[in-house]
């Protein structure tokens, strides 16, 4: 098996295509809000949503019926051409690579709105070969359209093979922006016994050990506490490690129970704590949840700033509030402080909250 020279990795894949990025920018993307461009009522709301959400994504794949595919593609072109997106990123999810629509998706969108399109989300990615195909095609289309910056690629993990190949997917191209968990299709591909879209399951649990009677025997039929577990913990953790290794960004995917805002927030927070930078939004009410969860709390930012200030040159250890803080603590706190600074630059409310810390920190 032959391998491409590392020197060639950052060379454009087509003559005249923009040079690939050597580092993926850490742009805030707490919520990736999906909309159907073929739905006129939904499309009409998009201009007013600019600035209220970090990413607006025109969805061309699942949730768009086969006879609406062309209308969705044309609708996305129209919306992009007529809208100033300002600080909000514009993404699209193209149709799967084995579909009859995907080639037209790319050959239509890149020439028409490639200068506004930040990221192309590719569904059902199986391995590096899928990324290589989209990578080369984007380069050819960018060169033909005269684009000056590369469009990035985001892959969805929604097959068992994709999860098994997650490392090679992350390292397949300098265009790779990040990965999202696709729990519904992944559950079907794995033959998991759940019909839920994300979140835990009451049947996936840990039960408290049985109490013992006076003779020391286990009382099996006694009342015992049950703790519901997260079906997606392993996959998210594996995805986060692969993304961190390759300098790209991991995201939680959809949470299908729109009405259950409590469980939605719990799932988003689990993903945030594990290292995800954002999530999908299927309804405007989930945007507010994502923005809250994926923004560090005022208390966390205040503590992180105190540690950074106390650590000085970053060596040794200090005691703060009875807890030891050392160089590892500093690295954790710098992650929090840097994220807060990036979010404050686009969110006036967060900026005011974080700026107020200075007085009492």
mmCIF file of C-alpha atoms in Angstrom:
data_model
loop_
_atom_site.group_PDB
_atom_site.id
_atom_site.type_symbol
_atom_site.label_atom_id
_atom_site.label_comp_id
_atom_site.label_asym_id
_atom_site.label_seq_id
_atom_site.Cartn_x
_atom_site.Cartn_y
_atom_site.Cartn_z
ATOM 1 C CA UNK A 1 0.000 0.000 0.000
ATOM 2 C CA UNK A 2 1.391 3.388 -0.987
ATOM 3 C CA UNK A 3 0.974 6.545 1.044
ATOM 4 C CA UNK A 4 0.922 10.158 -0.046
ATOM 5 C CA UNK A 5 3.887 12.197 1.101
ATOM 6 C CA UNK A 6 3.110 14.410 4.095
ATOM 7 C CA UNK A 7 4.457 17.312 2.015
ATOM 8 C CA UNK A 8 1.516 16.890 -0.354
ATOM 9 C CA UNK A 9 -1.184 16.855 2.308
ATOM 10 C CA UNK A 10 -1.688 20.622 2.248
ATOM 11 C CA UNK A 11 -1.442 21.056 -1.509
ATOM 12 C CA UNK A 12 -4.681 21.868 -3.368
ATOM 13 C CA UNK A 13 -6.272 18.858 -5.056
ATOM 14 C CA UNK A 14 -7.062 20.872 -8.188
ATOM 15 C CA UNK A 15 -5.139 23.520 -10.113
ATOM 16 C CA UNK A 16 -6.478 26.910 -9.063
ATOM 17 C CA UNK A 17 -8.232 25.684 -5.922
ATOM 18 C CA UNK A 18 -7.572 27.607 -2.693
ATOM 19 C CA UNK A 19 -4.791 26.340 -0.438
ATOM 20 C CA UNK A 20 -6.056 24.015 2.317
ATOM 21 C CA UNK A 21 -6.140 25.352 5.867
ATOM 22 C CA UNK A 22 -3.364 24.214 8.197
ATOM 23 C CA UNK A 23 -5.504 24.849 11.276
ATOM 24 C CA UNK A 24 -9.278 24.748 11.565
ATOM 25 C CA UNK A 25 -10.552 28.000 13.107
ATOM 26 C CA UNK A 26 -12.309 27.614 16.459
ATOM 27 C CA UNK A 27 -15.458 29.505 15.520
ATOM 28 C CA UNK A 28 -18.316 29.351 18.027
ATOM 29 C CA UNK A 29 -20.824 26.705 16.956
ATOM 30 C CA UNK A 30 -22.849 25.891 20.052
ATOM 31 C CA UNK A 31 -26.016 25.198 18.084
ATOM 32 C CA UNK A 32 -26.220 23.954 14.490
ATOM 33 C CA UNK A 33 -29.818 24.807 13.641
ATOM 34 C CA UNK A 34 -31.343 22.667 10.893
ATOM 35 C CA UNK A 35 -33.927 24.068 8.499
ATOM 36 C CA UNK A 36 -35.650 22.706 5.412
ATOM 37 C CA UNK A 37 -35.074 25.182 2.548
ATOM 38 C CA UNK A 38 -38.072 23.726 0.655
ATOM 39 C CA UNK A 39 -40.387 24.768 3.493
ATOM 40 C CA UNK A 40 -41.351 28.347 2.614
ATOM 41 C CA UNK A 41 -42.653 29.152 6.095
ATOM 42 C CA UNK A 42 -39.412 27.920 7.670
ATOM 43 C CA UNK A 43 -37.232 29.611 5.047
ATOM 44 C CA UNK A 44 -38.917 32.963 5.636
ATOM 45 C CA UNK A 45 -37.749 32.924 9.263
ATOM 46 C CA UNK A 46 -34.058 32.455 8.441
ATOM 47 C CA UNK A 47 -33.027 36.131 7.982
ATOM 48 C CA UNK A 48 -34.438 36.982 11.415
ATOM 49 C CA UNK A 49 -32.460 34.120 12.985
ATOM 50 C CA UNK A 50 -29.109 35.492 11.856
ATOM 51 C CA UNK A 51 -27.130 36.504 14.937
ATOM 52 C CA UNK A 52 -29.324 34.443 17.283
ATOM 53 C CA UNK A 53 -27.642 31.130 16.479
ATOM 54 C CA UNK A 54 -24.023 30.272 15.697
ATOM 55 C CA UNK A 55 -24.760 28.033 12.685
ATOM 56 C CA UNK A 56 -27.695 27.858 10.286
ATOM 57 C CA UNK A 57 -27.741 24.630 8.275
ATOM 58 C CA UNK A 58 -29.785 24.141 5.129
ATOM 59 C CA UNK A 59 -30.755 20.472 5.234
ATOM 60 C CA UNK A 60 -30.983 18.619 1.921
ATOM 61 C CA UNK A 61 -30.909 15.034 3.241
ATOM 62 C CA UNK A 62 -33.122 13.245 5.772
ATOM 63 C CA UNK A 63 -36.416 14.982 6.616
ATOM 64 C CA UNK A 64 -36.619 16.304 3.025
ATOM 65 C CA UNK A 65 -38.904 14.095 0.912
ATOM 66 C CA UNK A 66 -37.602 12.736 -2.376
ATOM 67 C CA UNK A 67 -39.930 14.912 -4.443
ATOM 68 C CA UNK A 68 -38.752 18.009 -2.539
ATOM 69 C CA UNK A 69 -35.000 17.494 -3.029
ATOM 70 C CA UNK A 70 -34.664 19.864 -5.971
ATOM 71 C CA UNK A 71 -36.863 22.476 -4.309
ATOM 72 C CA UNK A 72 -34.732 22.301 -1.151
ATOM 73 C CA UNK A 73 -31.529 22.754 -3.146
ATOM 74 C CA UNK A 74 -32.961 25.721 -5.080
ATOM 75 C CA UNK A 75 -34.386 27.176 -1.872
ATOM 76 C CA UNK A 76 -31.008 27.068 -0.157
ATOM 77 C CA UNK A 77 -29.386 28.872 -3.100
ATOM 78 C CA UNK A 78 -32.064 31.586 -2.960
ATOM 79 C CA UNK A 79 -31.778 32.028 0.821
ATOM 80 C CA UNK A 80 -27.987 32.211 0.711
ATOM 81 C CA UNK A 81 -27.934 34.700 -2.138
ATOM 82 C CA UNK A 82 -30.467 37.008 -0.484
ATOM 83 C CA UNK A 83 -29.232 36.843 3.144
ATOM 84 C CA UNK A 84 -26.346 38.585 4.900
ATOM 85 C CA UNK A 85 -25.315 36.025 7.501
ATOM 86 C CA UNK A 86 -22.993 38.327 9.469
ATOM 87 C CA UNK A 87 -21.508 36.407 12.414
ATOM 88 C CA UNK A 88 -23.658 33.320 11.758
ATOM 89 C CA UNK A 89 -22.089 30.487 9.786
ATOM 90 C CA UNK A 90 -23.915 28.885 6.846
ATOM 91 C CA UNK A 91 -23.633 25.103 6.564
ATOM 92 C CA UNK A 92 -25.464 22.545 4.493
ATOM 93 C CA UNK A 93 -26.052 18.807 4.864
ATOM 94 C CA UNK A 94 -25.856 17.232 1.430
ATOM 95 C CA UNK A 95 -27.515 13.978 0.481
ATOM 96 C CA UNK A 96 -25.697 10.716 1.161
ATOM 97 C CA UNK A 97 -22.930 9.750 -1.248
ATOM 98 C CA UNK A 98 -24.871 6.751 -2.556
ATOM 99 C CA UNK A 99 -27.925 8.853 -3.428
ATOM 100 C CA UNK A 100 -28.929 10.166 -6.886
ATOM 101 C CA UNK A 101 -28.995 13.759 -5.607
ATOM 102 C CA UNK A 102 -25.585 14.366 -4.061
ATOM 103 C CA UNK A 103 -23.647 15.211 -7.220
ATOM 104 C CA UNK A 104 -26.189 17.854 -8.176
ATOM 105 C CA UNK A 105 -26.077 19.178 -4.609
ATOM 106 C CA UNK A 106 -22.360 19.942 -4.868
ATOM 107 C CA UNK A 107 -22.220 21.041 -8.498
ATOM 108 C CA UNK A 108 -25.113 23.448 -7.884
ATOM 109 C CA UNK A 109 -24.209 24.865 -4.474
ATOM 110 C CA UNK A 110 -20.477 25.511 -4.869
ATOM 111 C CA UNK A 111 -20.684 27.705 -8.003
ATOM 112 C CA UNK A 112 -23.803 29.528 -6.801
ATOM 113 C CA UNK A 113 -23.124 30.103 -3.085
ATOM 114 C CA UNK A 114 -19.701 28.611 -2.367
ATOM 115 C CA UNK A 115 -18.396 32.017 -1.286
ATOM 116 C CA UNK A 116 -20.961 32.029 1.541
ATOM 117 C CA UNK A 117 -20.890 28.343 2.417
ATOM 118 C CA UNK A 118 -18.650 27.580 5.393
ATOM 119 C CA UNK A 119 -19.099 23.829 5.845
ATOM 120 C CA UNK A 120 -20.537 20.870 3.937
ATOM 121 C CA UNK A 121 -21.874 18.158 6.259
ATOM 122 C CA UNK A 122 -21.547 14.675 4.780
ATOM 123 C CA UNK A 123 -23.928 11.997 6.129
ATOM 124 C CA UNK A 124 -23.245 8.301 6.710
ATOM 125 C CA UNK A 125 -19.480 8.537 6.274
ATOM 126 C CA UNK A 126 -17.991 5.040 6.240
ATOM 127 C CA UNK A 127 -14.277 5.718 5.888
ATOM 128 C CA UNK A 128 -11.566 7.979 4.516
ATOM 129 C CA UNK A 129 -12.565 7.135 0.932
ATOM 130 C CA UNK A 130 -15.824 9.070 1.349
ATOM 131 C CA UNK A 131 -13.941 12.156 2.498
ATOM 132 C CA UNK A 132 -11.402 11.810 -0.335
ATOM 133 C CA UNK A 133 -14.215 11.815 -2.897
ATOM 134 C CA UNK A 134 -15.843 14.981 -1.534
ATOM 135 C CA UNK A 135 -12.431 16.604 -0.991
ATOM 136 C CA UNK A 136 -11.346 16.250 -4.627
ATOM 137 C CA UNK A 137 -14.728 17.254 -6.014
ATOM 138 C CA UNK A 138 -14.868 20.382 -3.841
ATOM 139 C CA UNK A 139 -11.375 21.390 -4.988
ATOM 140 C CA UNK A 140 -12.369 21.050 -8.653
ATOM 141 C CA UNK A 141 -15.547 23.048 -8.131
ATOM 142 C CA UNK A 142 -13.774 25.724 -6.066
ATOM 143 C CA UNK A 143 -11.169 26.167 -8.794
ATOM 144 C CA UNK A 144 -13.840 26.468 -11.475
ATOM 145 C CA UNK A 145 -15.818 28.975 -9.374
ATOM 146 C CA UNK A 146 -12.720 31.021 -8.484
ATOM 147 C CA UNK A 147 -13.223 30.682 -4.745
ATOM 148 C CA UNK A 148 -10.438 32.041 -2.541
ATOM 149 C CA UNK A 149 -11.065 29.973 0.605
ATOM 150 C CA UNK A 150 -11.733 26.260 0.984
ATOM 151 C CA UNK A 151 -15.134 24.934 2.005
ATOM 152 C CA UNK A 152 -14.724 22.658 5.018
ATOM 153 C CA UNK A 153 -16.114 19.136 5.520
ATOM 154 C CA UNK A 154 -18.034 17.858 8.539
ATOM 155 C CA UNK A 155 -18.748 14.125 8.798
ATOM 156 C CA UNK A 156 -21.631 12.420 10.602
ATOM 157 C CA UNK A 157 -20.916 9.198 12.476
ATOM 158 C CA UNK A 158 -24.029 7.131 11.864
ATOM 159 C CA UNK A 159 -22.727 3.705 10.871
ATOM 160 C CA UNK A 160 -20.806 1.084 12.820
ATOM 161 C CA UNK A 161 -18.090 1.112 10.181
ATOM 162 C CA UNK A 162 -17.791 4.881 10.442
ATOM 163 C CA UNK A 163 -17.260 4.632 14.201
ATOM 164 C CA UNK A 164 -14.679 1.875 13.692
ATOM 165 C CA UNK A 165 -12.860 4.090 11.155
ATOM 166 C CA UNK A 166 -13.228 7.355 13.068
ATOM 167 C CA UNK A 167 -9.470 8.004 13.294
ATOM 168 C CA UNK A 168 -8.900 7.708 9.557
ATOM 169 C CA UNK A 169 -11.970 9.842 8.840
ATOM 170 C CA UNK A 170 -10.670 12.652 11.054
ATOM 171 C CA UNK A 171 -7.266 12.579 9.343
ATOM 172 C CA UNK A 172 -8.490 12.107 5.769
ATOM 173 C CA UNK A 173 -8.264 15.749 4.654
ATOM 174 C CA UNK A 174 -7.163 19.178 5.863
ATOM 175 C CA UNK A 175 -10.744 20.230 5.100
ATOM 176 C CA UNK A 176 -12.062 18.202 8.034
ATOM 177 C CA UNK A 177 -13.846 20.602 10.394
ATOM 178 C CA UNK A 178 -15.435 18.126 12.778
ATOM 179 C CA UNK A 179 -17.720 15.185 13.461
ATOM 180 C CA UNK A 180 -21.264 14.800 14.745
ATOM 181 C CA UNK A 181 -22.936 11.830 16.369
ATOM 182 C CA UNK A 182 -25.877 10.497 14.329
ATOM 183 C CA UNK A 183 -27.662 8.334 16.916
ATOM 184 C CA UNK A 184 -30.764 7.289 14.951
ATOM 185 C CA UNK A 185 -29.040 5.827 11.887
ATOM 186 C CA UNK A 186 -26.203 4.494 14.042
ATOM 187 C CA UNK A 187 -28.697 2.665 16.277
ATOM 188 C CA UNK A 188 -30.301 1.068 13.225
ATOM 189 C CA UNK A 189 -26.947 0.105 11.705
ATOM 190 C CA UNK A 190 -25.785 -1.444 14.981
ATOM 191 C CA UNK A 191 -29.163 -3.143 15.421
ATOM 192 C CA UNK A 192 -29.550 -1.472 18.794
ATOM 193 C CA UNK A 193 -32.938 -2.086 20.387
ATOM 194 C CA UNK A 194 -34.061 1.514 20.710
ATOM 195 C CA UNK A 195 -36.244 3.768 18.570
ATOM 196 C CA UNK A 196 -35.228 6.950 20.387
ATOM 197 C CA UNK A 197 -33.257 9.707 18.632
ATOM 198 C CA UNK A 198 -30.485 10.367 21.141
ATOM 199 C CA UNK A 199 -30.695 10.405 24.904
ATOM 200 C CA UNK A 200 -30.734 7.574 27.418
ATOM 201 C CA UNK A 201 -33.014 4.578 27.642
ATOM 202 C CA UNK A 202 -34.823 3.250 30.762
ATOM 203 C CA UNK A 203 -33.846 -0.305 29.849
ATOM 204 C CA UNK A 204 -30.125 0.530 29.767
ATOM 205 C CA UNK A 205 -29.448 0.734 33.487
ATOM 206 C CA UNK A 206 -27.385 -0.093 36.521
ATOM 207 C CA UNK A 207 -29.257 -1.478 39.529
ATOM 208 C CA UNK A 208 -28.180 -0.995 43.117
ATOM 209 C CA UNK A 209 -26.883 -4.141 44.850
ATOM 210 C CA UNK A 210 -29.548 -5.950 46.923
ATOM 211 C CA UNK A 211 -29.581 -5.381 50.674
ATOM 212 C CA UNK A 212 -28.798 -8.282 52.975
ATOM 213 C CA UNK A 213 -31.010 -9.779 55.672
ATOM 214 C CA UNK A 214 -29.963 -10.550 59.265
ATOM 215 C CA UNK A 215 -28.362 -13.803 58.153
ATOM 216 C CA UNK A 216 -26.342 -12.046 55.481
ATOM 217 C CA UNK A 217 -28.320 -13.378 52.522
ATOM 218 C CA UNK A 218 -29.165 -11.084 49.581
ATOM 219 C CA UNK A 219 -32.784 -9.896 49.460
ATOM 220 C CA UNK A 220 -33.244 -9.983 45.688
ATOM 221 C CA UNK A 221 -36.864 -8.781 45.651
ATOM 222 C CA UNK A 222 -36.203 -5.753 47.897
ATOM 223 C CA UNK A 223 -36.745 -2.253 46.508
ATOM 224 C CA UNK A 224 -33.504 -1.142 44.850
ATOM 225 C CA UNK A 225 -32.491 2.100 43.176
ATOM 226 C CA UNK A 226 -32.049 2.087 39.398
ATOM 227 C CA UNK A 227 -29.785 4.462 37.468
ATOM 228 C CA UNK A 228 -30.523 5.020 33.784
ATOM 229 C CA UNK A 229 -27.383 4.974 31.635
ATOM 230 C CA UNK A 230 -26.286 6.812 28.483
ATOM 231 C CA UNK A 231 -26.311 4.607 25.372
ATOM 232 C CA UNK A 232 -23.972 7.004 23.564
ATOM 233 C CA UNK A 233 -21.205 7.550 26.110
ATOM 234 C CA UNK A 234 -18.700 5.211 24.431
ATOM 235 C CA UNK A 235 -19.247 6.617 20.941
ATOM 236 C CA UNK A 236 -19.075 10.256 22.035
ATOM 237 C CA UNK A 237 -15.890 9.657 24.024
ATOM 238 C CA UNK A 238 -14.276 7.836 21.078
ATOM 239 C CA UNK A 239 -15.321 10.644 18.730
ATOM 240 C CA UNK A 240 -13.965 13.333 21.078
ATOM 241 C CA UNK A 241 -10.576 11.589 21.324
ATOM 242 C CA UNK A 242 -10.298 11.225 17.545
ATOM 243 C CA UNK A 243 -11.230 14.863 16.952
ATOM 244 C CA UNK A 244 -8.826 16.164 19.611
ATOM 245 C CA UNK A 245 -6.030 14.062 18.102
ATOM 246 C CA UNK A 246 -6.538 15.680 14.687
ATOM 247 C CA UNK A 247 -7.326 19.241 15.778
ATOM 248 C CA UNK A 248 -10.965 19.229 14.695
ATOM 249 C CA UNK A 249 -14.240 19.587 16.597
ATOM 250 C CA UNK A 250 -16.740 17.058 18.016
ATOM 251 C CA UNK A 251 -20.490 17.687 18.251
ATOM 252 C CA UNK A 252 -23.451 15.935 19.773
ATOM 253 C CA UNK A 253 -26.156 15.335 17.183
ATOM 254 C CA UNK A 254 -29.957 15.487 17.371
ATOM 255 C CA UNK A 255 -32.157 15.082 20.421
ATOM 256 C CA UNK A 256 -35.462 13.949 18.994
ATOM 257 C CA UNK A 257 -37.875 14.525 21.887
ATOM 258 C CA UNK A 258 -38.510 18.226 21.319
ATOM 259 C CA UNK A 259 -40.954 18.482 24.238
ATOM 260 C CA UNK A 260 -38.567 17.030 26.848
ATOM 261 C CA UNK A 261 -36.365 20.076 27.351
ATOM 262 C CA UNK A 262 -35.057 18.733 30.684
ATOM 263 C CA UNK A 263 -33.625 15.508 29.240
ATOM 264 C CA UNK A 264 -32.396 17.455 26.221
ATOM 265 C CA UNK A 265 -30.389 19.783 28.453
ATOM 266 C CA UNK A 266 -28.999 16.816 30.394
ATOM 267 C CA UNK A 267 -27.821 15.128 27.187
ATOM 268 C CA UNK A 268 -26.286 18.330 25.829
ATOM 269 C CA UNK A 269 -24.469 18.913 29.123
ATOM 270 C CA UNK A 270 -23.063 15.377 29.162
ATOM 271 C CA UNK A 271 -21.656 15.968 25.683
ATOM 272 C CA UNK A 272 -20.254 19.378 26.713
ATOM 273 C CA UNK A 273 -18.519 17.899 29.752
ATOM 274 C CA UNK A 274 -17.004 15.132 27.612
ATOM 275 C CA UNK A 275 -15.492 17.693 25.227
ATOM 276 C CA UNK A 276 -18.084 18.438 22.538
ATOM 277 C CA UNK A 277 -18.180 22.061 21.366
ATOM 278 C CA UNK A 278 -21.804 22.123 20.216
ATOM 279 C CA UNK A 279 -24.878 20.189 19.165
ATOM 280 C CA UNK A 280 -27.707 20.128 16.643
ATOM 281 C CA UNK A 281 -30.932 22.060 17.055
ATOM 282 C CA UNK A 282 -34.120 20.671 15.532
ATOM 283 C CA UNK A 283 -36.407 23.337 17.005
ATOM 284 C CA UNK A 284 -35.794 26.973 18.049
ATOM 285 C CA UNK A 285 -36.352 26.062 21.720
ATOM 286 C CA UNK A 286 -33.253 23.842 21.537
ATOM 287 C CA UNK A 287 -31.094 26.793 20.432
ATOM 288 C CA UNK A 288 -31.504 28.471 23.812
ATOM 289 C CA UNK A 289 -30.648 25.209 25.587
ATOM 290 C CA UNK A 290 -27.529 24.683 23.462
ATOM 291 C CA UNK A 291 -26.352 28.271 23.880
ATOM 292 C CA UNK A 292 -26.723 27.960 27.645
ATOM 293 C CA UNK A 293 -25.109 24.539 27.982
ATOM 294 C CA UNK A 294 -22.180 25.026 25.603
ATOM 295 C CA UNK A 295 -21.251 28.386 27.121
ATOM 296 C CA UNK A 296 -19.154 28.145 30.308
ATOM 297 C CA UNK A 297 -21.041 29.347 33.388
ATOM 298 C CA UNK A 298 -20.068 32.599 35.065
ATOM 299 C CA UNK A 299 -18.966 30.577 38.110
ATOM 300 C CA UNK A 300 -16.708 28.331 36.008
ATOM 301 C CA UNK A 301 -15.154 31.270 34.176
ATOM 302 C CA UNK A 302 -14.554 33.133 37.448
ATOM 303 C CA UNK A 303 -12.811 30.105 38.944
ATOM 304 C CA UNK A 304 -10.767 29.504 35.789
ATOM 305 C CA UNK A 305 -9.569 33.115 35.760
ATOM 306 C CA UNK A 306 -8.576 32.876 39.422
ATOM 307 C CA UNK A 307 -6.508 29.767 38.732
ATOM 308 C CA UNK A 308 -4.820 31.357 35.719
ATOM 309 C CA UNK A 309 -3.968 34.459 37.752
ATOM 310 C CA UNK A 310 -2.702 32.443 40.720
ATOM 311 C CA UNK A 311 -0.539 30.072 38.683
ATOM 312 C CA UNK A 312 1.703 32.801 37.329
ATOM 313 C CA UNK A 313 4.217 31.135 35.011
ATOM 314 C CA UNK A 314 2.218 27.896 35.039
ATOM 315 C CA UNK A 315 4.634 25.822 37.092
ATOM 316 C CA UNK A 316 4.324 24.473 40.613
ATOM 317 C CA UNK A 317 1.082 24.300 42.537
ATOM 318 C CA UNK A 318 -1.175 26.631 44.526
ATOM 319 C CA UNK A 319 -4.013 26.154 47.001
ATOM 320 C CA UNK A 320 -7.326 27.855 46.196
ATOM 321 C CA UNK A 321 -10.389 27.351 48.389
ATOM 322 C CA UNK A 322 -8.790 24.291 49.945
ATOM 323 C CA UNK A 323 -8.092 22.605 46.601
ATOM 324 C CA UNK A 324 -4.736 22.051 44.934
ATOM 325 C CA UNK A 325 -4.303 23.570 41.500
ATOM 326 C CA UNK A 326 -1.287 22.690 39.350
ATOM 327 C CA UNK A 327 -0.154 22.819 35.722
ATOM 328 C CA UNK A 328 -2.839 20.294 34.668
ATOM 329 C CA UNK A 329 -5.483 22.455 36.350
ATOM 330 C CA UNK A 330 -4.106 25.458 34.487
ATOM 331 C CA UNK A 331 -4.494 23.723 31.124
ATOM 332 C CA UNK A 332 -8.110 22.863 31.950
ATOM 333 C CA UNK A 333 -8.803 26.438 33.012
ATOM 334 C CA UNK A 334 -7.201 27.914 29.901
ATOM 335 C CA UNK A 335 -9.622 25.873 27.776
ATOM 336 C CA UNK A 336 -12.500 27.446 29.697
ATOM 337 C CA UNK A 337 -11.104 30.998 29.540
ATOM 338 C CA UNK A 338 -10.345 30.825 25.808
ATOM 339 C CA UNK A 339 -13.828 29.498 25.040
ATOM 340 C CA UNK A 340 -15.410 32.272 27.109
ATOM 341 C CA UNK A 341 -13.428 34.904 25.219
ATOM 342 C CA UNK A 342 -14.481 33.540 21.818
ATOM 343 C CA UNK A 343 -18.147 33.368 22.818
ATOM 344 C CA UNK A 344 -18.087 36.846 24.347
ATOM 345 C CA UNK A 345 -16.900 38.223 21.009
ATOM 346 C CA UNK A 346 -20.215 37.228 19.344
ATOM 347 C CA UNK A 347 -22.688 37.182 22.261
ATOM 348 C CA UNK A 348 -23.279 40.577 23.940
ATOM 349 C CA UNK A 349 -25.187 39.059 26.873
ATOM 350 C CA UNK A 350 -22.392 36.620 27.642
ATOM 351 C CA UNK A 351 -19.814 39.384 27.284
ATOM 352 C CA UNK A 352 -21.638 41.508 29.868
ATOM 353 C CA UNK A 353 -21.881 38.540 32.240
ATOM 354 C CA UNK A 354 -18.219 37.593 31.858
ATOM 355 C CA UNK A 355 -17.032 41.216 32.088
ATOM 356 C CA UNK A 356 -18.865 41.588 35.408
ATOM 357 C CA UNK A 357 -16.676 38.829 36.857
ATOM 358 C CA UNK A 358 -13.713 41.158 36.923
ATOM 359 C CA UNK A 359 -15.174 43.169 39.794
ATOM 360 C CA UNK A 360 -15.602 40.330 42.261
ATOM 361 C CA UNK A 361 -13.216 37.695 40.915
#
